[in-house]
Short mmCIF file of C-alpha atoms and ligand atoms in Angstrom, two decimals:
data_model
loop_
_atom_site.label_atom_id
_atom_site.label_comp_id
_atom_site.label_asym_id
_atom_site.label_seq_id
_atom_site.Cartn_x
_atom_site.Cartn_y
_atom_site.Cartn_z
CA MET V 1 -9.40 11.12 19.78
CA LYS V 2 -11.08 8.55 17.86
CA ASP V 3 -13.79 11.27 16.69
CA PHE V 4 -11.30 13.10 15.51
CA ILE V 5 -9.24 10.39 13.81
CA ALA V 6 -12.56 9.38 11.96
CA ALA V 7 -13.68 12.95 11.07
CA LEU V 8 -10.51 13.81 9.12
CA PRO V 9 -10.09 13.12 5.48
CA LYS V 10 -6.87 11.03 4.60
CA ALA V 11 -4.90 9.76 2.08
CA GLU V 12 -3.39 6.18 1.74
CA LEU V 13 -0.20 5.70 0.06
CA HIS V 14 0.71 2.21 0.68
CA LEU V 15 -2.29 -0.22 -0.09
CA HIS V 16 -1.71 -3.72 -1.76
CA ILE V 17 -5.24 -3.93 -3.03
CA GLU V 18 -4.75 -8.31 -3.08
CA GLY V 19 -4.13 -7.25 0.55
CA SER V 20 -7.53 -6.19 0.97
CA PHE V 21 -9.12 -9.13 0.13
CA GLU V 22 -11.53 -9.81 2.78
CA PRO V 23 -12.71 -13.80 3.76
CA GLU V 24 -16.45 -13.23 2.63
CA LEU V 25 -15.39 -11.98 -0.47
CA MET V 26 -12.45 -14.30 -1.07
CA PHE V 27 -14.87 -17.30 -0.56
CA GLU V 28 -17.86 -15.79 -2.78
CA ILE V 29 -15.35 -15.24 -5.79
CA ALA V 30 -13.89 -18.96 -5.46
CA GLN V 31 -17.86 -20.33 -5.48
CA ARG V 32 -18.54 -18.07 -8.33
CA ASN V 33 -15.45 -19.28 -10.44
CA GLN V 34 -15.45 -22.53 -8.93
CA ILE V 35 -12.19 -22.56 -7.65
CA GLU V 36 -11.00 -25.28 -5.40
CA ILE V 37 -9.63 -23.40 -2.03
CA PRO V 38 -8.51 -25.55 0.72
CA TYR V 39 -11.37 -24.02 3.10
CA LYS V 40 -14.84 -25.36 3.10
CA THR V 41 -16.50 -22.25 5.12
CA ILE V 42 -15.90 -18.77 5.55
CA ASP V 43 -15.31 -19.44 8.95
CA GLU V 44 -12.15 -21.70 7.56
CA VAL V 45 -11.29 -18.83 5.60
CA LYS V 46 -11.05 -16.59 8.67
CA LYS V 47 -9.04 -19.13 10.16
CA ALA V 48 -6.49 -19.23 7.76
CA TYR V 49 -6.27 -15.48 7.96
CA GLN V 50 -5.08 -15.90 11.59
CA PHE V 51 -1.66 -16.60 10.24
CA SER V 52 1.61 -16.83 12.73
CA CYS V 53 4.48 -16.54 10.66
CA LEU V 54 5.29 -14.57 7.41
CA GLN V 55 5.04 -17.89 5.38
CA ASP V 56 1.40 -18.72 6.48
CA PHE V 57 0.58 -15.21 5.45
CA LEU V 58 2.06 -15.73 2.26
CA ASP V 59 0.09 -19.04 1.85
CA ILE V 60 -3.04 -17.32 2.15
CA TYR V 61 -2.28 -14.76 0.55
CA TYR V 62 -1.47 -16.20 -2.84
CA ALA V 63 -4.54 -18.87 -2.17
CA GLY V 64 -6.69 -15.96 -2.04
CA ALA V 65 -5.24 -14.27 -5.28
CA GLY V 66 -5.60 -17.37 -6.93
CA VAL V 67 -9.66 -17.11 -7.31
CA LEU V 68 -9.15 -13.97 -9.00
CA ILE V 69 -9.78 -14.64 -12.81
CA HIS V 70 -12.15 -12.66 -14.67
CA GLU V 71 -12.45 -8.73 -14.95
CA ARG V 72 -15.36 -8.27 -12.74
CA ASP V 73 -13.24 -10.32 -9.86
CA PHE V 74 -10.38 -7.45 -9.77
CA TYR V 75 -13.47 -5.07 -10.06
CA ASP V 76 -15.20 -6.46 -6.88
CA LEU V 77 -12.11 -6.52 -5.29
CA ALA V 78 -11.35 -3.21 -5.96
CA MET V 79 -14.30 -1.74 -4.93
CA ALA V 80 -14.84 -3.60 -1.85
CA TYR V 81 -11.69 -1.32 -0.97
CA TYR V 82 -13.07 1.74 -2.25
CA GLN V 83 -15.87 1.08 -0.06
CA LYS V 84 -13.65 1.08 2.92
CA CYS V 85 -11.94 4.05 1.80
CA TYR V 86 -15.41 5.84 2.11
CA GLU V 87 -16.01 4.28 5.28
CA ASN V 88 -12.66 5.52 6.87
CA ASN V 89 -12.72 8.90 5.02
CA VAL V 90 -9.97 8.02 2.65
CA ILE V 91 -10.64 10.62 0.08
CA HIS V 92 -7.22 10.00 -2.04
CA THR V 93 -5.48 6.57 -2.34
CA GLU V 94 -2.50 5.20 -4.22
CA ILE V 95 -3.05 1.68 -4.88
CA MET V 96 -0.42 -1.08 -5.38
CA PHE V 97 -1.09 -4.07 -7.60
CA ASP V 98 1.21 -6.87 -8.62
CA PRO V 99 0.59 -7.95 -11.95
CA GLN V 100 2.78 -10.75 -11.69
CA THR V 101 0.78 -12.55 -8.79
CA HIS V 102 -1.77 -12.91 -11.80
CA THR V 103 -0.02 -13.07 -14.80
CA GLU V 104 2.25 -16.08 -13.56
CA ARG V 105 -0.98 -17.66 -13.07
CA GLY V 106 -2.04 -17.04 -16.98
CA ILE V 107 -4.29 -13.96 -16.12
CA ALA V 108 -3.98 -11.27 -18.73
CA PHE V 109 -2.46 -8.21 -17.65
CA GLU V 110 -5.22 -6.38 -19.41
CA THR V 111 -7.74 -8.57 -17.13
CA VAL V 112 -6.28 -7.06 -14.12
CA ILE V 113 -5.99 -3.51 -14.96
CA ASN V 114 -9.28 -2.85 -17.02
CA GLY V 115 -11.08 -4.58 -13.78
CA LEU V 116 -9.09 -1.91 -11.38
CA GLN V 117 -9.79 1.21 -13.78
CA LYS V 118 -13.56 0.38 -13.85
CA ALA V 119 -13.56 0.15 -10.25
CA ARG V 120 -11.57 3.40 -10.25
CA LEU V 121 -14.17 5.35 -12.12
CA ASP V 122 -17.04 4.14 -10.24
CA ALA V 123 -15.47 4.63 -6.92
CA LYS V 124 -14.87 8.44 -8.30
CA GLU V 125 -18.39 8.82 -9.39
CA LYS V 126 -20.02 7.13 -6.40
CA TRP V 127 -17.90 8.33 -3.52
CA GLY V 128 -15.66 11.21 -4.84
CA ILE V 129 -12.40 9.22 -4.09
CA ASN V 130 -9.54 10.00 -6.29
CA SER V 131 -6.88 7.12 -6.83
CA LEU V 132 -3.91 6.22 -8.88
CA PHE V 133 -2.25 3.09 -9.37
CA ILE V 134 1.36 1.93 -8.40
CA MET V 135 2.21 -1.17 -10.37
CA SER V 136 4.57 -3.10 -8.04
CA TYR V 137 7.13 -5.76 -9.07
CA LEU V 138 7.67 -8.82 -7.15
CA ARG V 139 11.40 -8.83 -5.64
CA HIS V 140 11.54 -12.67 -5.30
CA LEU V 141 11.27 -12.99 -9.20
CA SER V 142 13.70 -12.12 -11.76
CA GLU V 143 14.70 -8.67 -13.19
CA GLU V 144 13.48 -10.46 -16.14
CA SER V 145 10.25 -10.91 -15.25
CA ALA V 146 9.83 -7.35 -13.94
CA PHE V 147 11.04 -6.18 -17.48
CA GLU V 148 8.30 -8.57 -19.28
CA THR V 149 5.79 -6.89 -16.78
CA LEU V 150 6.63 -3.38 -17.80
CA LYS V 151 6.61 -4.35 -21.54
CA GLN V 152 3.05 -5.43 -20.74
CA SER V 153 1.97 -2.07 -19.05
CA LEU V 154 3.02 0.09 -21.83
CA PRO V 155 -0.56 0.09 -23.55
CA TYR V 156 -2.03 1.25 -20.16
CA LYS V 157 0.76 3.64 -19.34
CA ASP V 158 -1.85 6.48 -18.87
CA LEU V 159 -3.62 4.55 -16.15
CA ILE V 160 -0.54 3.88 -13.78
CA THR V 161 1.31 6.84 -12.06
CA SER V 162 4.05 4.84 -10.48
CA VAL V 163 6.20 1.79 -10.31
CA GLY V 164 7.03 0.09 -6.77
CA LEU V 165 9.00 -3.29 -5.17
CA ASP V 166 7.22 -5.43 -2.85
CA SER V 167 7.34 -9.08 -1.66
CA SER V 168 9.65 -10.94 0.33
CA GLU V 169 12.65 -8.30 1.04
CA MET V 170 15.67 -10.11 2.53
CA GLY V 171 17.93 -11.82 -0.13
CA ASN V 172 16.09 -9.24 -2.93
CA PRO V 173 18.03 -6.16 -2.56
CA PRO V 174 16.74 -3.12 -4.58
CA THR V 175 20.30 -3.37 -6.74
CA LYS V 176 18.52 -6.20 -8.29
CA PHE V 177 15.76 -4.09 -10.14
CA LYS V 178 18.53 -1.06 -11.34
CA ASN V 179 17.78 -1.92 -14.94
CA VAL V 180 13.95 -2.12 -14.89
CA PHE V 181 13.84 0.95 -12.53
CA GLU V 182 15.39 3.25 -14.76
CA ALA V 183 13.93 1.84 -17.94
CA SER V 184 9.94 2.23 -15.68
CA VAL V 185 11.53 6.09 -15.08
CA LYS V 186 12.23 6.51 -18.87
CA GLU V 187 8.45 5.48 -19.45
CA GLY V 188 7.52 8.09 -16.82
CA TYR V 189 6.76 6.13 -14.12
CA ILE V 190 7.39 7.54 -10.61
CA PRO V 191 9.52 5.18 -8.62
CA VAL V 192 9.03 3.93 -4.93
CA ALA V 193 10.13 0.95 -3.31
CA HIS V 194 9.78 -1.10 -0.08
CA ALA V 195 13.00 -1.16 1.88
CA GLY V 196 14.02 -1.44 5.38
CA GLU V 197 11.07 -3.45 6.70
CA GLU V 198 12.59 -6.65 7.28
CA GLY V 199 16.07 -5.50 5.42
CA PRO V 200 18.61 -3.78 6.63
CA ALA V 201 19.30 -0.15 6.49
CA GLU V 202 21.64 -0.67 3.38
CA TYR V 203 18.62 -1.58 1.09
CA ILE V 204 16.98 1.59 2.01
CA TRP V 205 20.50 3.46 0.75
CA GLU V 206 20.10 1.59 -2.64
CA ALA V 207 16.37 2.38 -2.81
CA ILE V 208 17.24 6.03 -2.46
CA ASP V 209 20.44 6.06 -4.11
CA ILE V 210 20.44 3.32 -6.99
CA LEU V 211 16.57 3.27 -7.71
CA LYS V 212 16.40 7.00 -7.07
CA VAL V 213 12.73 6.23 -5.22
CA ALA V 214 10.46 9.31 -4.79
CA ARG V 215 9.13 7.76 -1.79
CA ILE V 216 10.22 4.80 0.58
CA ASP V 217 7.50 2.29 1.70
CA HIS V 218 7.89 1.24 5.23
CA GLY V 219 11.75 2.23 6.01
CA ASN V 220 11.52 1.81 9.70
CA ARG V 221 15.02 0.43 10.03
CA CYS V 222 16.68 3.75 8.89
CA LEU V 223 17.02 4.49 12.70
CA GLU V 224 19.70 2.24 12.59
CA ASP V 225 21.88 4.37 10.69
CA GLU V 226 21.89 7.97 11.83
CA ASN V 227 23.64 9.21 8.63
CA LEU V 228 20.78 7.81 6.52
CA VAL V 229 18.02 9.51 8.97
CA ASN V 230 19.86 12.72 8.09
CA GLU V 231 19.85 11.88 4.37
CA ILE V 232 16.22 11.21 4.05
CA VAL V 233 15.25 14.43 5.94
CA LYS V 234 17.90 16.31 3.58
CA ARG V 235 16.37 14.65 0.60
CA ASP V 236 12.84 15.32 1.66
CA LEU V 237 11.64 11.87 1.01
CA ALA V 238 8.67 10.61 2.87
CA LEU V 239 8.20 7.03 4.56
CA THR V 240 4.78 5.00 4.19
CA VAL V 241 4.75 3.26 7.86
CA CYS V 242 2.11 0.70 8.25
CA PRO V 243 1.61 0.14 12.11
CA LEU V 244 -0.61 -2.66 12.36
CA SER V 245 1.57 -4.78 9.62
CA ASN V 246 4.28 -3.84 11.35
CA LEU V 247 2.86 -5.73 14.58
CA GLU V 248 1.44 -8.69 12.67
CA LEU V 249 4.71 -9.45 11.00
CA ARG V 250 6.54 -8.86 13.91
CA ASN V 251 8.61 -6.37 12.49
CA THR V 252 7.40 -4.47 16.18
CA ASP V 253 7.11 -6.61 19.30
CA VAL V 254 4.42 -4.56 20.79
CA MET V 255 2.74 -1.33 19.56
CA THR V 256 4.23 0.58 22.47
CA ASN V 257 7.53 0.06 20.96
CA HIS V 258 6.70 1.37 17.30
CA PRO V 259 9.40 3.50 15.68
CA LEU V 260 6.54 6.20 14.21
CA LYS V 261 6.71 8.56 16.98
CA LYS V 262 10.70 8.53 16.92
CA LEU V 263 10.79 8.92 12.91
CA LEU V 264 8.37 12.05 13.20
CA ASP V 265 10.82 13.36 16.08
CA LYS V 266 13.70 13.07 13.82
CA GLY V 267 11.92 15.33 11.29
CA ILE V 268 11.14 12.22 8.92
CA LYS V 269 7.71 12.81 6.94
CA ALA V 270 6.25 9.77 8.02
CA THR V 271 2.52 8.67 6.96
CA VAL V 272 0.42 5.89 8.32
CA ASN V 273 -1.29 3.33 6.25
CA SER V 274 -2.76 -0.15 6.36
CA ASP V 275 -0.52 -2.30 3.90
CA ASP V 276 -2.38 -5.56 3.71
CA PRO V 277 -5.57 -4.41 5.73
CA ALA V 278 -7.84 -7.83 5.31
CA TYR V 279 -4.92 -9.58 6.96
CA PHE V 280 -3.56 -7.34 9.44
CA GLY V 281 -6.23 -6.51 11.45
CA GLY V 282 -7.41 -3.19 10.02
CA TYR V 283 -8.06 -0.30 7.68
CA MET V 284 -6.86 3.37 8.32
CA ASN V 285 -8.79 4.45 11.26
CA ALA V 286 -7.42 1.29 12.98
CA ASN V 287 -4.29 1.99 12.13
CA PHE V 288 -4.39 5.48 13.66
CA GLU V 289 -6.17 4.54 16.41
CA ALA V 290 -3.80 1.88 17.50
CA VAL V 291 -0.70 3.83 16.89
CA GLN V 292 -1.86 6.97 18.35
CA GLU V 293 -3.20 4.96 21.80
CA ALA V 294 0.08 3.10 22.02
CA LEU V 295 2.61 6.26 21.43
CA ASP V 296 0.05 8.46 23.04
CA LEU V 297 0.51 10.74 20.09
CA SER V 298 -1.30 14.17 20.22
CA LYS V 299 -3.69 15.82 18.13
CA GLU V 300 -1.03 17.75 16.71
CA ASP V 301 0.87 14.50 15.94
CA ILE V 302 -2.38 13.02 14.07
CA VAL V 303 -2.62 16.19 11.97
CA THR V 304 1.04 16.11 11.03
CA LEU V 305 0.78 12.48 9.65
CA VAL V 306 -2.26 13.37 7.91
CA LYS V 307 -0.97 16.30 6.16
CA ASN V 308 2.36 14.56 5.50
CA SER V 309 0.32 11.73 3.57
CA PHE V 310 -1.70 14.79 1.22
CA ASN V 311 1.83 16.46 0.78
CA TYR V 312 3.83 13.72 -0.23
CA SER V 313 1.27 11.97 -2.40
CA PHE V 314 1.67 12.15 -6.37
CA ALA V 315 -1.66 14.22 -6.51
CA THR V 316 -1.52 17.60 -8.43
CA ASP V 317 -0.77 20.95 -6.55
CA GLU V 318 -4.05 21.68 -6.88
CA GLN V 319 -5.68 18.56 -5.51
CA LYS V 320 -3.20 19.00 -2.52
CA ARG V 321 -4.48 22.36 -1.71
CA TYR V 322 -8.16 21.12 -2.10
CA TYR V 323 -7.45 18.22 0.47
CA LEU V 324 -5.36 20.45 2.83
CA GLU V 325 -8.17 22.91 3.14
CA LYS V 326 -10.57 20.04 3.71
CA VAL V 327 -8.43 18.83 6.77
CA ASP V 328 -8.19 22.47 8.13
CA GLU V 329 -11.92 22.77 8.14
CA VAL V 330 -12.14 19.72 10.33
CA ILE V 331 -9.36 20.94 12.43
CA ALA V 332 -11.40 24.36 12.97
CA ASP V 333 -14.60 22.24 13.77
CA PHE V 334 -12.74 20.51 16.61
CA ASN V 335 -11.17 23.45 18.19
ZN1 ZN B 401 3.46 -3.22 1.54
#
């Protein structure tokens, strides 16, 4: 099964580039930029990555992001992730980035996007990986701040496919961003949003009815509302589920209780993703392996999950056909 998972070409639909920042690279860039961080050695950084609660996670996450200053830093960050994609056989990825995490510290929007874009081109050339960008608004900040970010993004609109909503969910319902999502859609961005990770099923209703999202990030808690489950199936919306993340942030107590199989059984188009892999214990293959083993998923389940990711990606129809052919080739090899 492990070999089968590794051999399958995969798409990743829920990945925060800032969450792929490995301790070694963070330490290296901090030194290069002569930024003071509260860790003297790589081992100390690694220790800090072993957080025990959400606040500890956010502390190290923002300390990490704080060392990113120059275009080259964002390039290096993204290239390190693309390298992992190559190793995990991820051939299509939709990368979220949080401009506000950087612009709030005085880093220009263009520094961020230019670094990411250069990496995207190089990853395509070096490994043949296709990728697109999802600009995510930080929901703990105001809608006004999101509007400012939208404005800053417009000169780079052609490089960005979608807008998302992430960061602390509780107390920051999707409704708060109704107007900026409307404006973003008018600019041609496809809307997605985190909902129902920590937050209640009600937030998922808001994401689909008010933000009119094309995909729900996480969405695990839809299972608490049967009408919502039916509506998600009826509207043919996919969920980007992140097993190791759910475990690390205690949204799932043990992996054997993870809701992924239940979601599939209800007819929901679930997908597997790594979220913040440097912090949550693994990239795509590790996520598939963990959930496969805990829930005793069959080969057919794995194939369904992998195909869902391609089918519900924002790739073109032609790309999707090509990807699915590649998947079928591997399935044939294993039969
Ligand atoms: Zn996320």
